[in-house]
Amino acid sequence: MNVLLLGSGGREHALAWKLAQSPALAKLWVAPGNPGIAEYAELADIPISDHRSIIDFCLRHSVSFVVIGPEAPLVAGLGDNLRTMGILVFGPNKAAARLEGSKGFTKELCARENIPTAAFSRAQSRDGAFVALDDFGVPVVIKADGLAAGKGVTVAMSRLEAEEAIAAIFEEAGASVVIEEFLEGEEASLFVLTDGEAILPFGSAQDHKRVGDGDVGPNTGGMGAYSPAPVLTPELEALAIETIVRPTVEAMARMGSPYSGVLYAGLMLTADGPKLIEYNARFGDPECQVLMMRLEEDLLELMVATERGRLAGRDAPRFSCESALTIVMAASGYPGTPQSGGAIRGIHAAETTGARVFQAGTRMEGDTLVASGGRVLNVTASGASVHEAQAIAYQAADAIDFPTGFFRRDIGWREILREKL
Ligand code: AMP
Ligand code: GLY
């Protein structure tokens, strides 16, 4: 089978590495990819927003299966467009990708289906939002919805901070806002594969969102992660699937927009049990990197079974009982404007530790690998414990010569503290 994987980050490098191990794979194409991915695949220079060119490419190169890495093409309906042409896809259609694309859609679904999540209110105007704010204490969580989604999430510690976040969101025409009760607890990520009916657990992870050691500073896309997340015990995982994931998958099917692909549930483990923070319609980045390090099955076969609606009756995919941990090396300036063009050397030496270096924001400049994005490398290792995986990953990270980069020194700290107890 000829496969086209879309995306260019560390997530896609890990997916390409795993897909390349599949006996069913004939040829792997990746668009647009990066120099690390080029080791396993042929790169195609197609912008992933250009659906017409992607379809033409598939027809020209007999690609029968497309794996969509990031959320933007899913939300834009690339899945629908490919399926219309008879091309198989890993990833949900546009209507199902609303679980990630529209926070309001997901919150309303949760309300209808009695799915545990933060109490919320949705407002279409600044003044309406200020009135709605009266129903919440502080801290309170302010999220942009719809067109203004780029503005992200603010955990406001005071009414004033909440009003400022709301005002900023409504600077954009057509904006709407979701106001949420602040949930207290530890966050964990749960992944499942679903074909629209059957649900298979697909591992857990915890990430580190803040840029600095000790979880301080601005939010990022993730500075590191590890899998599994032992705080999500088998009992809590089963509870989250039964109270959150299954009612969601069933509701999507009833609405005529069944969800096919990987569903990533961001959970808050509260004193009242797991509650949904948000859904993502794709693998997390860098969570995918640690999941792929542990997956002991044929990824391509699992993805094709998902698309063909053949998950019913299957056992949950097997993962190594080892821990995997990944450290994100970022370019200085991230998550603001990252410094581009800094040289990277020593990846090969780093990998002699047993770690694996997935590339994210990299490109070749002549013969030199250089940084070309915010998150640049994901130094990933496995071990008998998070502590052991961490030691190997940092040994590898220290072997990399990337003077314009930086990374956190404490990835995995929560779990390592617990391991010591
Ligand atoms: P989201 O974009 O919805 O994932 O939110 C980003 C981050 O904000 C989450 O990973 C949490 O750390 C935090 N967050 C979002 N919603 C809540 C909430 N209701 N209570 C507490 N923290 C939240
Ligand atoms: N690491 C969080 C995400 O991929 O959304």
GROMACS .gro file of C-alpha atoms and ligand atoms in nm:
model
  449
    1MET     CA    1   0.000   0.000   0.000
    2ASN     CA    2   0.129   0.350  -0.087
    3VAL     CA    3   0.077   0.592   0.199
    4LEU     CA    4   0.090   0.971   0.220
    5LEU     CA    5   0.148   1.122   0.565
    6LEU     CA    6   0.073   1.492   0.607
    7GLY     CA    7   0.262   1.720   0.844
    8SER     CA    8   0.616   1.825   0.927
    9GLY     CA    9   0.666   1.804   1.304
   10GLY     CA   10   0.809   1.566   1.560
   11ARG     CA   11   0.472   1.393   1.573
   12GLU     CA   12   0.497   1.316   1.202
   13HIS     CA   13   0.861   1.206   1.234
   14ALA     CA   14   0.752   0.951   1.499
   15LEU     CA   15   0.456   0.839   1.285
   16ALA     CA   16   0.678   0.804   0.976
   17TRP     CA   17   0.932   0.597   1.173
   18LYS     CA   18   0.657   0.363   1.290
   19LEU     CA   19   0.472   0.343   0.957
   20ALA     CA   20   0.800   0.260   0.782
   21GLN     CA   21   0.819  -0.059   0.994
   22SER     CA   22   0.490  -0.193   0.856
   23PRO     CA   23   0.513  -0.500   0.627
   24ALA     CA   24   0.205  -0.369   0.444
   25LEU     CA   25   0.380  -0.049   0.341
   26ALA     CA   26   0.496  -0.024  -0.020
   27LYS     CA   27   0.598   0.341  -0.042
   28LEU     CA   28   0.574   0.620   0.215
   29TRP     CA   29   0.538   0.978   0.102
   30VAL     CA   30   0.533   1.267   0.347
   31ALA     CA   31   0.422   1.623   0.271
   32PRO     CA   32   0.584   1.854   0.348
   33GLY     CA   33   0.797   1.655   0.600
   34ASN     CA   34   1.141   1.755   0.736
   35PRO     CA   35   1.500   1.630   0.700
   36GLY     CA   36   1.455   1.370   0.977
   37ILE     CA   37   1.148   1.225   0.809
   38ALA     CA   38   1.335   1.207   0.478
   39GLU     CA   39   1.526   0.910   0.622
   40TYR     CA   40   1.212   0.693   0.603
   41ALA     CA   41   1.009   0.852   0.329
   42GLU     CA   42   1.016   1.050   0.011
   43LEU     CA   43   0.914   1.410   0.072
   44ALA     CA   44   0.658   1.585  -0.146
   45ASP     CA   45   0.649   1.960  -0.153
   46ILE     CA   46   0.273   2.015  -0.125
   47PRO     CA   47   0.116   2.265   0.114
   48ILE     CA   48  -0.126   2.073   0.336
   49SER     CA   49  -0.391   2.341   0.292
   50ASP     CA   50  -0.404   2.268  -0.083
   51HIS     CA   51  -0.661   1.986  -0.094
   52ARG     CA   52  -0.676   1.980  -0.474
   53SER     CA   53  -0.301   1.922  -0.506
   54ILE     CA   54  -0.305   1.653  -0.236
   55ILE     CA   55  -0.580   1.463  -0.419
   56ASP     CA   56  -0.397   1.501  -0.753
   57PHE     CA   57  -0.078   1.373  -0.591
   58CYS     CA   58  -0.258   1.066  -0.452
   59LEU     CA   59  -0.410   0.983  -0.789
   60ARG     CA   60  -0.079   1.032  -0.972
   61HIS     CA   61   0.121   0.820  -0.726
   62SER     CA   62  -0.141   0.550  -0.652
   63VAL     CA   63  -0.164   0.655  -0.288
   64SER     CA   64  -0.456   0.468  -0.134
   65PHE     CA   65  -0.419   0.577   0.230
   66VAL     CA   66  -0.359   0.923   0.375
   67VAL     CA   67  -0.261   0.983   0.739
   68ILE     CA   68  -0.342   1.337   0.850
   69GLY     CA   69  -0.111   1.453   1.132
   70PRO     CA   70  -0.223   1.803   1.234
   71GLU     CA   71  -0.569   1.938   1.312
   72ALA     CA   72  -0.600   2.222   1.059
   73PRO     CA   73  -0.663   2.000   0.751
   74LEU     CA   74  -0.907   1.784   0.951
   75VAL     CA   75  -1.109   2.087   1.060
   76ALA     CA   76  -1.097   2.217   0.701
   77GLY     CA   77  -1.252   1.896   0.566
   78LEU     CA   78  -0.957   1.729   0.392
   79GLY     CA   79  -1.083   1.393   0.520
   80ASP     CA   80  -1.418   1.442   0.345
   81ASN     CA   81  -1.252   1.553   0.021
   82LEU     CA   82  -1.019   1.252   0.009
   83ARG     CA   83  -1.292   1.002   0.100
   84THR     CA   84  -1.516   1.145  -0.174
   85MET     CA   85  -1.239   1.049  -0.418
   86GLY     CA   86  -1.226   0.694  -0.280
   87ILE     CA   87  -0.900   0.746  -0.093
   88LEU     CA   88  -0.883   0.597   0.259
   89VAL     CA   89  -0.795   0.834   0.542
   90PHE     CA   90  -0.676   0.815   0.901
   91GLY     CA   91  -0.850   1.107   1.071
   92PRO     CA   92  -1.206   1.231   1.116
   93ASN     CA   93  -1.426   1.413   0.867
   94LYS     CA   94  -1.495   1.783   0.911
   95ALA     CA   95  -1.818   1.738   1.108
   96ALA     CA   96  -1.649   1.503   1.355
   97ALA     CA   97  -1.336   1.722   1.383
   98ARG     CA   98  -1.564   1.986   1.541
   99LEU     CA   99  -1.479   1.806   1.866
  100GLU     CA  100  -1.148   1.991   1.839
  101GLY     CA  101  -1.242   2.278   1.608
  102SER     CA  102  -1.524   2.420   1.819
  103LYS     CA  103  -1.503   2.434   2.196
  104GLY     CA  104  -1.868   2.548   2.205
  105PHE     CA  105  -1.981   2.242   2.006
  106THR     CA  106  -1.799   2.010   2.245
  107LYS     CA  107  -1.925   2.182   2.559
  108GLU     CA  108  -2.284   2.164   2.434
  109LEU     CA  109  -2.244   1.797   2.347
  110CYS     CA  110  -2.110   1.733   2.698
  111ALA     CA  111  -2.409   1.915   2.850
  112ARG     CA  112  -2.659   1.713   2.641
  113GLU     CA  113  -2.490   1.380   2.717
  114ASN     CA  114  -2.415   1.444   3.083
  115ILE     CA  115  -2.041   1.412   3.024
  116PRO     CA  116  -1.836   1.535   3.321
  117THR     CA  117  -1.665   1.862   3.228
  118ALA     CA  118  -1.622   2.210   3.375
  119ALA     CA  119  -1.945   2.411   3.413
  120PHE     CA  120  -1.950   2.665   3.132
  121SER     CA  121  -2.128   2.951   2.968
  122ARG     CA  122  -2.099   3.070   2.607
  123ALA     CA  123  -2.133   3.434   2.507
  124GLN     CA  124  -2.138   3.611   2.170
  125SER     CA  125  -2.069   3.963   2.297
  126ARG     CA  126  -1.837   4.131   2.543
  127ASP     CA  127  -2.120   4.264   2.757
  128GLY     CA  128  -2.298   3.929   2.752
  129ALA     CA  129  -1.975   3.765   2.868
  130PHE     CA  130  -1.934   4.018   3.152
  131VAL     CA  131  -2.285   3.930   3.275
  132ALA     CA  132  -2.216   3.556   3.244
  133LEU     CA  133  -1.900   3.604   3.450
  134ASP     CA  134  -2.119   3.680   3.754
  135ASP     CA  135  -2.205   3.309   3.775
  136PHE     CA  136  -1.840   3.209   3.823
  137GLY     CA  137  -1.591   3.256   4.106
  138VAL     CA  138  -1.215   3.291   4.053
  139PRO     CA  139  -0.998   3.146   3.924
  140VAL     CA  140  -1.205   3.126   3.607
  141VAL     CA  141  -1.106   3.004   3.262
  142ILE     CA  142  -1.165   3.217   2.951
  143LYS     CA  143  -1.143   3.050   2.608
  144ALA     CA  144  -1.185   3.193   2.261
  145ASP     CA  145  -1.417   2.997   2.036
  146GLY     CA  146  -1.465   2.992   1.660
  147LEU     CA  147  -1.289   3.252   1.449
  148ALA     CA  148  -1.078   3.393   1.733
  149ALA     CA  149  -0.954   3.055   1.852
  150GLY     CA  150  -0.591   3.166   1.797
  151LYS     CA  151  -0.617   3.378   2.111
  152GLY     CA  152  -0.623   3.064   2.323
  153VAL     CA  153  -0.694   3.007   2.690
  154THR     CA  154  -0.653   3.230   2.997
  155VAL     CA  155  -0.676   3.104   3.352
  156ALA     CA  156  -0.777   3.434   3.516
  157MET     CA  157  -0.696   3.476   3.883
  158SER     CA  158  -0.916   3.786   3.925
  159ARG     CA  159  -1.234   3.936   3.780
  160LEU     CA  160  -1.023   4.212   3.623
  161GLU     CA  161  -0.797   3.961   3.449
  162ALA     CA  162  -1.103   3.773   3.324
  163GLU     CA  163  -1.257   4.092   3.184
  164GLU     CA  164  -0.931   4.182   3.010
  165ALA     CA  165  -0.911   3.837   2.848
  166ILE     CA  166  -1.273   3.866   2.732
  167ALA     CA  167  -1.218   4.217   2.593
  168ALA     CA  168  -0.912   4.094   2.399
  169ILE     CA  169  -1.112   3.812   2.242
  170PHE     CA  170  -1.392   4.046   2.130
  171GLU     CA  171  -1.144   4.274   1.952
  172GLU     CA  172  -1.194   4.033   1.664
  173ALA     CA  173  -1.522   4.059   1.469
  174GLY     CA  174  -1.745   3.751   1.495
  175ALA     CA  175  -1.571   3.622   1.807
  176SER     CA  176  -1.740   3.418   2.075
  177VAL     CA  177  -1.617   3.309   2.414
  178VAL     CA  178  -1.650   3.010   2.645
  179ILE     CA  179  -1.628   3.084   3.018
  180GLU     CA  180  -1.545   2.782   3.233
  181GLU     CA  181  -1.532   2.681   3.592
  182PHE     CA  182  -1.169   2.625   3.701
  183LEU     CA  183  -1.103   2.255   3.759
  184GLU     CA  184  -0.855   2.151   4.021
  185GLY     CA  185  -0.648   1.837   3.984
  186GLU     CA  186  -0.375   1.678   3.777
  187GLU     CA  187  -0.398   1.674   3.397
  188ALA     CA  188  -0.354   1.356   3.193
  189SER     CA  189  -0.401   1.274   2.826
  190LEU     CA  190  -0.594   0.967   2.716
  191PHE     CA  191  -0.583   0.838   2.360
  192VAL     CA  192  -0.828   0.601   2.193
  193LEU     CA  193  -0.869   0.467   1.843
  194THR     CA  194  -1.228   0.460   1.726
  195ASP     CA  195  -1.395   0.364   1.401
  196GLY     CA  196  -1.715   0.545   1.499
  197GLU     CA  197  -1.845   0.256   1.711
  198ALA     CA  198  -1.576   0.042   1.868
  199ILE     CA  199  -1.326   0.209   2.099
  200LEU     CA  200  -0.973   0.080   2.171
  201PRO     CA  201  -0.760   0.246   2.441
  202PHE     CA  202  -0.440   0.373   2.282
  203GLY     CA  203  -0.222   0.479   2.572
  204SER     CA  204  -0.185   0.772   2.806
  205ALA     CA  205   0.065   1.053   2.857
  206GLN     CA  206   0.136   1.365   3.055
  207ASP     CA  207   0.297   1.672   2.905
  208HIS     CA  208   0.459   1.991   3.030
  209LYS     CA  209   0.288   2.296   2.881
  210ARG     CA  210   0.483   2.580   3.043
  211VAL     CA  211   0.811   2.694   2.889
  212GLY     CA  212   1.020   2.699   3.208
  213ASP     CA  213   1.150   2.458   3.472
  214GLY     CA  214   0.908   2.417   3.761
  215ASP     CA  215   0.612   2.476   3.524
  216VAL     CA  216   0.650   2.853   3.504
  217GLY     CA  217   0.628   3.102   3.219
  218PRO     CA  218   0.402   3.113   2.916
  219ASN     CA  219   0.215   2.815   2.773
  220THR     CA  220   0.370   2.631   2.480
  221GLY     CA  221   0.264   2.346   2.252
  222GLY     CA  222   0.444   2.117   2.500
  223MET     CA  223   0.806   2.113   2.624
  224GLY     CA  224   0.817   1.741   2.698
  225ALA     CA  225   0.602   1.440   2.777
  226TYR     CA  226   0.609   1.087   2.908
  227SER     CA  227   0.399   0.777   2.867
  228PRO     CA  228   0.228   0.602   3.032
  229ALA     CA  229   0.078   0.844   3.286
  230PRO     CA  230   0.052   0.625   3.597
  231VAL     CA  231  -0.185   0.878   3.761
  232LEU     CA  232  -0.439   0.761   3.505
  233THR     CA  233  -0.474   0.421   3.670
  234PRO     CA  234  -0.649   0.140   3.479
  235GLU     CA  235  -0.961   0.212   3.691
  236LEU     CA  236  -0.958   0.584   3.610
  237GLU     CA  237  -0.891   0.510   3.243
  238ALA     CA  238  -1.189   0.275   3.227
  239LEU     CA  239  -1.404   0.534   3.406
  240ALA     CA  240  -1.296   0.808   3.164
  241ILE     CA  241  -1.377   0.586   2.866
  242GLU     CA  242  -1.719   0.493   3.000
  243THR     CA  243  -1.826   0.838   3.124
  244ILE     CA  244  -1.655   1.064   2.869
  245VAL     CA  245  -1.527   0.895   2.553
  246ARG     CA  246  -1.802   0.637   2.487
  247PRO     CA  247  -2.097   0.879   2.525
  248THR     CA  248  -1.911   1.120   2.293
  249VAL     CA  249  -1.848   0.857   2.025
  250GLU     CA  250  -2.210   0.740   2.048
  251ALA     CA  251  -2.347   1.094   2.026
  252MET     CA  252  -2.134   1.169   1.718
  253ALA     CA  253  -2.266   0.854   1.547
  254ARG     CA  254  -2.628   0.942   1.632
  255MET     CA  255  -2.577   1.291   1.488
  256GLY     CA  256  -2.473   1.133   1.157
  257SER     CA  257  -2.110   1.242   1.197
  258PRO     CA  258  -1.933   0.932   1.328
  259TYR     CA  259  -1.578   0.994   1.450
  260SER     CA  260  -1.302   0.789   1.288
  261GLY     CA  261  -0.937   0.815   1.391
  262VAL     CA  262  -0.752   0.885   1.711
  263LEU     CA  263  -0.942   1.082   1.973
  264TYR     CA  264  -0.727   1.256   2.231
  265ALA     CA  265  -0.906   1.347   2.553
  266GLY     CA  266  -0.738   1.607   2.774
  267LEU     CA  267  -0.857   1.514   3.122
  268MET     CA  268  -0.849   1.677   3.463
  269LEU     CA  269  -0.835   1.415   3.736
  270THR     CA  270  -1.046   1.589   3.999
  271ALA     CA  271  -1.160   1.476   4.341
  272ASP     CA  272  -1.494   1.394   4.170
  273GLY     CA  273  -1.333   1.175   3.903
  274PRO     CA  274  -1.201   1.247   3.553
  275LYS     CA  275  -1.348   1.550   3.376
  276LEU     CA  276  -1.298   1.650   3.014
  277ILE     CA  277  -1.091   1.965   2.951
  278GLU     CA  278  -1.084   1.937   2.575
  279TYR     CA  279  -1.074   1.699   2.283
  280ASN     CA  280  -0.818   1.689   2.005
  281ALA     CA  281  -0.895   1.518   1.676
  282ARG     CA  282  -0.536   1.396   1.626
  283PHE     CA  283  -0.232   1.273   1.816
  284GLY     CA  284  -0.072   1.517   2.059
  285ASP     CA  285   0.269   1.660   1.984
  286PRO     CA  286   0.497   1.559   2.166
  287GLU     CA  287   0.269   1.293   2.322
  288CYS     CA  288   0.269   1.096   1.995
  289GLN     CA  289   0.646   1.058   2.010
  290VAL     CA  290   0.634   0.876   2.346
  291LEU     CA  291   0.334   0.664   2.239
  292MET     CA  292   0.514   0.552   1.923
  293MET     CA  293   0.826   0.460   2.124
  294ARG     CA  294   0.610   0.216   2.323
  295LEU     CA  295   0.373   0.081   2.056
  296GLU     CA  296   0.442  -0.286   1.986
  297GLU     CA  297   0.202  -0.333   1.696
  298ASP     CA  298   0.183  -0.251   1.327
  299LEU     CA  299   0.065   0.112   1.319
  300LEU     CA  300  -0.039   0.106   0.954
  301GLU     CA  301  -0.252  -0.204   1.003
  302LEU     CA  302  -0.423  -0.044   1.305
  303MET     CA  303  -0.490   0.277   1.115
  304VAL     CA  304  -0.636   0.095   0.817
  305ALA     CA  305  -0.857  -0.117   1.046
  306THR     CA  306  -0.979   0.208   1.206
  307GLU     CA  307  -1.073   0.354   0.868
  308ARG     CA  308  -1.239   0.033   0.749
  309GLY     CA  309  -1.455   0.006   1.064
  310ARG     CA  310  -1.284  -0.312   1.180
  311LEU     CA  311  -1.198  -0.240   1.542
  312ALA     CA  312  -1.488  -0.432   1.698
  313GLY     CA  313  -1.374  -0.741   1.887
  314ARG     CA  314  -1.005  -0.654   1.869
  315ASP     CA  315  -0.783  -0.651   2.176
  316ALA     CA  316  -0.644  -0.316   2.286
  317PRO     CA  317  -0.317  -0.249   2.101
  318ARG     CA  318  -0.008  -0.364   2.290
  319PHE     CA  319   0.235  -0.113   2.436
  320SER     CA  320   0.569  -0.183   2.603
  321CYS     CA  321   0.546  -0.171   2.983
  322GLU     CA  322   0.854   0.053   2.980
  323SER     CA  323   0.823   0.428   3.023
  324ALA     CA  324   0.911   0.663   2.739
  325LEU     CA  325   1.005   1.026   2.788
  326THR     CA  326   1.072   1.304   2.540
  327ILE     CA  327   1.249   1.637   2.588
  328VAL     CA  328   1.163   1.918   2.349
  329MET     CA  329   1.462   2.123   2.236
  330ALA     CA  330   1.328   2.460   2.127
  331ALA     CA  331   1.483   2.759   1.953
  332SER     CA  332   1.554   3.055   2.181
  333GLY     CA  333   1.266   3.298   2.179
  334TYR     CA  334   1.001   3.023   2.176
  335PRO     CA  335   0.705   3.042   2.243
  336GLY     CA  336   0.748   3.400   2.118
  337THR     CA  337   0.943   3.452   1.794
  338PRO     CA  338   1.196   3.169   1.774
  339GLN     CA  339   1.546   3.229   1.643
  340SER     CA  340   1.567   3.064   1.303
  341GLY     CA  341   1.876   2.924   1.132
  342GLY     CA  342   2.080   2.806   1.432
  343ALA     CA  343   2.304   2.509   1.347
  344ILE     CA  344   2.239   2.167   1.503
  345ARG     CA  345   2.511   1.905   1.532
  346GLY     CA  346   2.559   1.578   1.717
  347ILE     CA  347   2.227   1.401   1.659
  348HIS     CA  348   2.410   1.086   1.562
  349ALA     CA  349   2.625   1.093   1.878
  350ALA     CA  350   2.312   1.156   2.087
  351GLU     CA  351   2.148   0.845   1.947
  352THR     CA  352   2.436   0.622   2.057
  353THR     CA  353   2.288   0.654   2.410
  354GLY     CA  354   1.989   0.453   2.290
  355ALA     CA  355   1.773   0.765   2.261
  356ARG     CA  356   1.593   0.855   1.941
  357VAL     CA  357   1.590   1.211   1.812
  358PHE     CA  358   1.274   1.310   1.631
  359GLN     CA  359   1.300   1.628   1.428
  360ALA     CA  360   1.032   1.896   1.435
  361GLY     CA  361   1.128   2.244   1.315
  362THR     CA  362   1.439   2.167   1.110
  363ARG     CA  363   1.564   2.222   0.757
  364MET     CA  364   1.889   2.170   0.565
  365GLU     CA  365   2.103   2.468   0.479
  366GLY     CA  366   2.359   2.323   0.244
  367ASP     CA  367   2.503   2.032   0.443
  368THR     CA  368   2.404   2.171   0.783
  369LEU     CA  369   2.088   2.092   0.975
  370VAL     CA  370   1.941   2.416   1.112
  371ALA     CA  371   1.646   2.523   1.324
  372SER     CA  372   1.341   2.645   1.135
  373GLY     CA  373   1.068   2.659   1.397
  374GLY     CA  374   0.983   2.694   1.763
  375ARG     CA  375   1.007   2.334   1.873
  376VAL     CA  376   1.308   2.190   1.691
  377LEU     CA  377   1.401   1.841   1.824
  378ASN     CA  378   1.236   1.579   2.047
  379VAL     CA  379   1.498   1.374   2.229
  380THR     CA  380   1.316   1.057   2.325
  381ALA     CA  381   1.419   0.756   2.535
  382SER     CA  382   1.271   0.448   2.702
  383GLY     CA  383   1.355   0.297   3.039
  384ALA     CA  384   1.226   0.073   3.315
  385SER     CA  385   1.100   0.386   3.497
  386VAL     CA  386   1.038   0.750   3.407
  387HIS     CA  387   1.355   0.825   3.602
  388GLU     CA  388   1.560   0.587   3.388
  389ALA     CA  389   1.409   0.714   3.062
  390GLN     CA  390   1.478   1.070   3.178
  391ALA     CA  391   1.845   0.996   3.252
  392ILE     CA  392   1.903   0.857   2.902
  393ALA     CA  393   1.709   1.138   2.735
  394TYR     CA  394   1.911   1.409   2.914
  395GLN     CA  395   2.239   1.233   2.840
  396ALA     CA  396   2.137   1.239   2.474
  397ALA     CA  397   2.015   1.600   2.484
  398ASP     CA  398   2.346   1.707   2.636
  399ALA     CA  399   2.531   1.541   2.349
  400ILE     CA  400   2.352   1.764   2.097
  401ASP     CA  401   2.529   2.080   1.992
  402PHE     CA  402   2.255   2.339   1.935
  403PRO     CA  403   2.383   2.671   2.074
  404THR     CA  404   2.070   2.870   1.985
  405GLY     CA  405   1.841   2.614   2.147
  406PHE     CA  406   1.719   2.546   2.498
  407PHE     CA  407   1.523   2.282   2.687
  408ARG     CA  408   1.368   2.220   3.026
  409ARG     CA  409   1.576   2.027   3.279
  410ASP     CA  410   1.286   1.875   3.473
  411ILE     CA  411   1.070   1.681   3.229
  412GLY     CA  412   0.893   1.404   3.419
  413TRP     CA  413   0.941   1.563   3.763
  414ARG     CA  414   0.592   1.479   3.893
  415GLU     CA  415   0.624   1.114   3.817
  416ILE     CA  416   0.985   1.089   3.932
  417LEU     CA  417   0.882   1.234   4.270
  418ARG     CA  418   0.612   0.968   4.294
  419GLU     CA  419   0.853   0.693   4.188
  420LYS     CA  420   1.073   0.790   4.484
  421LEU     CA  421   0.789   0.749   4.737
  422AMP     P1  422  -0.728   2.387   2.628
  422AMP     O1  423  -0.680   2.470   2.512
  422AMP     O2  424  -0.875   2.381   2.644
  422AMP     O3  425  -0.660   2.256   2.633
  422AMP     O4  426  -0.667   2.455   2.758
  422AMP     C1  427  -0.528   2.473   2.774
  422AMP     C2  428  -0.488   2.449   2.917
  422AMP     O5  429  -0.558   2.537   3.005
  422AMP     C3  430  -0.524   2.310   2.968
  422AMP     O6  431  -0.428   2.216   2.933
  422AMP     C4  432  -0.531   2.333   3.118
  422AMP     O7  433  -0.402   2.338   3.174
  422AMP     C5  434  -0.590   2.472   3.127
  422AMP     N1  435  -0.735   2.462   3.141
  422AMP     C6  436  -0.827   2.464   3.042
  422AMP     N2  437  -0.952   2.454   3.091
  422AMP     C7  438  -0.940   2.446   3.225
  422AMP     C8  439  -1.035   2.435   3.333
  422AMP     N3  440  -1.165   2.434   3.312
  422AMP     N4  441  -0.985   2.427   3.459
  422AMP     C9  442  -0.852   2.432   3.482
  422AMP     N5  443  -0.760   2.444   3.386
  422AMP    C10  444  -0.801   2.450   3.258
  423GLY     N1  445   0.084   1.870   2.332
  423GLY     C1  446  -0.050   1.915   2.324
  423GLY     C2  447  -0.113   1.902   2.192
  423GLY     O1  448  -0.064   1.841   2.099
  423GLY     O2  449  -0.221   1.955   2.176
   0.00000   0.00000   0.00000
